[in-house]
Amino acid sequence: GAGVSQSPRYKVAKRGQDVALRCDPISGHVSLFWYQQALGQGPEFLTYFQNEAQLDKSGLPSDRFFAERPEGSVSTLKIQRTQQEDSAVYLCASSWPDDRVIYEQFFGPGTRLTVL
Amino acid sequence: EDKVVQSPLSLVVHEGDTVTLNCSYEVTNFRSLLWYKQEKKAPTFLFMLTSSGIEKKSGRLSSILDKKELFSILNITATQTGDSAVYLCAVERADSNYQLIWGAGTKLIIKP
């Protein structure tokens, strides 16, 4: 496919369970972003990768959140010991290798996480 | 603290109407303002605005930025049901080449 894909599209987890969310960016896109979007809110930045390097993880809400992109392509966002407040849509976006990386981010469909 | 505020939060109009969505911002080191359309889940890019007074246009959509008054508007003319979506505004800071500050969005519903 030509776009950013994410899986799973929906995830229901019991409180305390670990989850892993996957993002496949557009081929050739160097930059990859993870966002958390609560209902009725705009996306909140979580973390940013340039190739395999995680250049900014300042938006990760706690040390239960961990993201990786070991080969500079697919990325995984892992949430350990999920809590109810983690329930949200998690969006992944990628963009071209440009010094204005923000110019146009292509978003995936998101993963809706519900923690019971 | 940087913030982006969109109004109204929601809007219901009839097909054929013209709508104006607002985005105001208080951001240090402003660089650009972006508009996105979010249907279902994935936001899609609409416009990027960097200069005051220059209208960006794409079909029935247009947008303009006022850097003095710190706001932007997104206009949609002759609305169609397919325009129903959440419209998100985000601001880029000049001292960050990747972080966006997002508004909460305006939910637009077009009734046939």
Coordinates of C-alpha atoms in Angstrom, one line a residue:
Chain A
G1 CA 0.0 0.0 0.0
A2 CA 1.0 3.6 -0.6
G3 CA 0.0 5.0 2.8
V4 CA 1.0 4.6 6.4
S5 CA -0.5 1.5 8.0
Q6 CA -1.1 0.7 11.6
S7 CA -2.1 -2.5 13.4
P8 CA -4.2 -3.5 15.1
R9 CA -6.9 -1.0 14.3
Y10 CA -8.7 -1.8 17.6
K11 CA -7.3 -3.2 20.8
V12 CA -9.1 -3.9 24.0
A13 CA -6.8 -4.6 27.0
K14 CA -7.5 -5.4 30.6
R15 CA -5.9 -3.0 33.0
G16 CA -2.4 -4.1 33.8
Q17 CA -1.9 -5.8 30.4
D18 CA 1.0 -4.9 28.1
V19 CA 0.2 -3.9 24.5
A20 CA 2.2 -3.3 21.4
L21 CA 1.1 -1.1 18.5
R22 CA 2.7 -1.3 15.2
C23 CA 3.3 1.4 12.5
D24 CA 4.4 0.8 8.9
P25 CA 5.4 4.2 7.5
I26 CA 5.5 5.1 3.8
S27 CA 8.6 3.6 2.2
G28 CA 11.5 6.0 2.2
H29 CA 10.1 8.3 4.9
V30 CA 12.9 9.0 7.3
S31 CA 10.8 10.8 9.9
L32 CA 8.2 9.0 12.1
F33 CA 6.0 10.4 14.7
W34 CA 3.6 8.9 17.3
Y35 CA 0.7 10.8 18.7
Q36 CA -2.0 10.2 21.3
Q37 CA -5.4 11.5 20.6
A38 CA -8.1 11.5 23.3
L39 CA -11.7 11.8 22.4
G40 CA -12.6 15.3 21.3
Q41 CA -9.0 16.5 21.4
G42 CA -6.3 17.2 18.9
P43 CA -3.3 14.8 18.7
E44 CA -0.7 15.1 21.4
F45 CA 2.9 14.5 20.4
L46 CA 4.5 11.4 22.0
T47 CA 7.8 10.8 20.2
Y48 CA 9.8 11.4 17.1
F49 CA 12.3 9.2 15.1
Q50 CA 14.7 10.1 12.4
N51 CA 15.6 6.7 10.9
E52 CA 16.3 4.5 13.8
A53 CA 17.2 7.3 16.2
Q54 CA 14.7 8.4 18.7
L55 CA 15.4 12.1 18.7
D56 CA 12.6 13.2 21.1
K57 CA 10.6 11.2 23.5
S58 CA 9.5 14.1 25.7
G59 CA 5.9 13.5 25.0
L60 CA 5.7 10.0 26.4
P61 CA 3.5 10.3 29.4
S62 CA 5.3 7.9 31.7
D63 CA 8.0 5.3 31.8
R64 CA 5.4 2.7 30.9
F65 CA 5.5 4.0 27.4
F66 CA 8.3 2.8 25.1
A67 CA 8.8 3.2 21.4
E68 CA 11.4 1.7 19.0
R69 CA 12.2 1.7 15.4
P70 CA 15.2 -0.6 15.2
E71 CA 15.8 -0.7 11.5
G72 CA 14.6 2.7 10.6
S73 CA 11.3 1.6 9.1
V74 CA 8.6 -0.2 11.1
S75 CA 8.0 1.3 14.6
T76 CA 6.4 -0.2 17.6
L77 CA 4.8 1.7 20.5
K78 CA 4.7 -0.4 23.6
I79 CA 2.6 0.4 26.7
Q80 CA 3.3 -1.7 29.8
R81 CA 0.8 -2.2 32.6
T82 CA -1.9 -0.4 30.8
Q83 CA -4.2 2.0 32.8
Q84 CA -7.6 3.3 31.9
E85 CA -6.2 6.7 31.2
D86 CA -4.2 5.2 28.4
S87 CA -7.4 4.7 26.4
A88 CA -7.1 6.8 23.3
V89 CA -6.4 6.6 19.6
Y90 CA -2.7 6.3 18.8
L91 CA -1.7 7.9 15.5
C92 CA 1.5 7.3 13.6
A93 CA 2.7 9.7 11.0
S94 CA 5.7 9.8 8.6
S95 CA 7.2 12.4 6.4
W96 CA 9.9 12.9 3.8
P97 CA 13.5 13.4 4.7
D98 CA 13.5 17.2 4.4
D99 CA 14.9 19.8 6.7
R100 CA 11.3 20.9 7.0
V101 CA 10.1 17.5 8.2
I102 CA 6.9 18.9 9.5
Y103 CA 5.8 20.2 6.1
E104 CA 3.5 17.3 5.4
Q105 CA 3.0 14.5 7.8
F106 CA 1.1 11.5 6.4
F107 CA -1.0 9.9 9.1
G108 CA -2.0 6.3 9.5
P109 CA -5.6 5.3 10.4
G110 CA -4.6 4.9 14.1
T111 CA -5.1 2.3 16.7
R112 CA -8.0 2.7 19.1
L113 CA -6.9 1.4 22.5
T114 CA -9.6 0.7 25.1
V115 CA -8.4 -0.3 28.6
L116 CA -11.0 -1.9 30.7
Chain B
E1 CA 2.4 28.2 27.6
D2 CA 1.8 27.7 23.9
K3 CA -1.8 27.1 22.9
V4 CA -3.9 26.8 19.9
V5 CA -7.7 27.4 20.2
Q6 CA -10.2 26.5 17.6
S7 CA -13.8 27.7 17.4
P8 CA -16.5 26.7 17.2
L9 CA -16.0 23.3 18.8
S10 CA -18.8 21.9 16.6
L11 CA -21.0 23.2 13.8
V12 CA -24.0 21.9 12.0
V13 CA -25.0 23.4 8.7
H14 CA -27.0 22.4 5.6
E15 CA -25.5 21.3 2.3
G16 CA -24.7 24.4 0.2
D17 CA -24.0 26.7 3.1
T18 CA -20.6 28.4 3.5
V19 CA -18.8 27.9 6.8
T20 CA -15.9 29.7 8.5
L21 CA -13.7 27.9 11.0
N22 CA -11.4 29.8 13.3
C23 CA -8.0 29.0 14.8
S24 CA -6.3 31.4 17.2
Y25 CA -2.9 30.8 18.6
E26 CA -0.4 32.0 21.2
V27 CA 2.9 30.4 20.3
T28 CA 6.4 31.7 20.8
N29 CA 8.6 31.6 17.7
F30 CA 5.8 31.0 15.3
R31 CA 6.8 29.5 12.0
S32 CA 3.7 28.1 10.2
L33 CA 0.1 27.1 10.7
L34 CA -1.3 24.0 9.3
W35 CA -4.9 22.8 8.6
Y36 CA -5.9 19.2 8.6
K37 CA -9.1 17.4 7.9
Q38 CA -9.8 14.3 10.0
E39 CA -12.3 11.8 8.9
K40 CA -12.6 8.6 10.8
K41 CA -9.1 8.6 12.2
A42 CA -6.3 9.8 10.0
P43 CA -5.8 13.6 9.6
T44 CA -5.1 14.6 6.0
F45 CA -3.1 17.7 5.2
L46 CA -5.0 20.7 3.7
F47 CA -2.9 23.9 3.9
M48 CA 0.3 25.3 5.3
L49 CA 0.3 29.1 5.9
T50 CA 3.4 31.1 6.7
S51 CA 2.7 34.6 5.5
S52 CA 0.0 37.0 6.5
G53 CA -2.6 38.0 4.1
I54 CA -1.9 35.4 1.4
E55 CA -4.9 33.1 0.7
K56 CA -4.3 29.5 0.1
K57 CA -7.0 27.9 -2.0
S58 CA -7.9 24.4 -3.0
G59 CA -11.3 24.0 -4.7
R60 CA -14.0 25.0 -2.3
L61 CA -11.6 25.4 0.6
S62 CA -9.5 28.4 1.3
S63 CA -7.5 29.7 4.2
I64 CA -5.8 32.8 5.3
L65 CA -3.5 33.8 8.1
D66 CA -3.3 37.0 10.1
K67 CA 0.0 37.0 12.0
K68 CA -0.7 40.4 13.6
E69 CA -3.9 39.2 15.2
L70 CA -2.6 35.6 15.6
F71 CA -5.4 33.7 13.9
S72 CA -6.3 31.8 10.8
I73 CA -9.6 31.0 9.2
L74 CA -10.6 28.1 7.0
N75 CA -13.5 28.7 4.6
I76 CA -15.6 26.1 2.9
T77 CA -18.0 27.3 0.3
A78 CA -21.0 25.3 -1.2
T79 CA -20.5 22.6 1.5
Q80 CA -21.2 19.0 0.7
T81 CA -21.9 16.1 3.0
G82 CA -18.4 14.8 2.3
D83 CA -17.0 17.8 4.0
S84 CA -18.3 16.4 7.3
A85 CA -15.2 15.9 9.4
V86 CA -13.1 17.3 12.3
Y87 CA -10.9 20.1 11.1
L88 CA -7.7 20.4 13.0
C89 CA -5.4 23.4 13.2
A90 CA -1.8 23.0 14.3
V91 CA 1.1 25.5 14.7
E92 CA 4.7 24.9 14.1
R93 CA 7.4 26.6 16.1
A94 CA 10.5 28.0 14.4
D95 CA 12.7 26.4 17.1
S96 CA 11.4 22.9 16.5
N97 CA 11.5 21.2 13.2
Y98 CA 9.1 18.5 14.1
Q99 CA 6.8 19.3 17.0
L100 CA 3.3 20.7 16.3
I101 CA 1.0 22.3 18.8
W102 CA -2.5 21.1 18.0
G103 CA -5.9 22.6 18.6
A104 CA -8.8 20.4 19.7
G105 CA -10.5 20.7 16.3
T106 CA -13.9 21.8 15.0
K107 CA -16.4 19.1 14.3
L108 CA -18.3 20.0 11.2
I109 CA -21.5 18.2 10.3
I110 CA -23.2 18.9 6.9
K111 CA -26.8 17.9 6.7
P112 CA -28.3 17.0 3.3

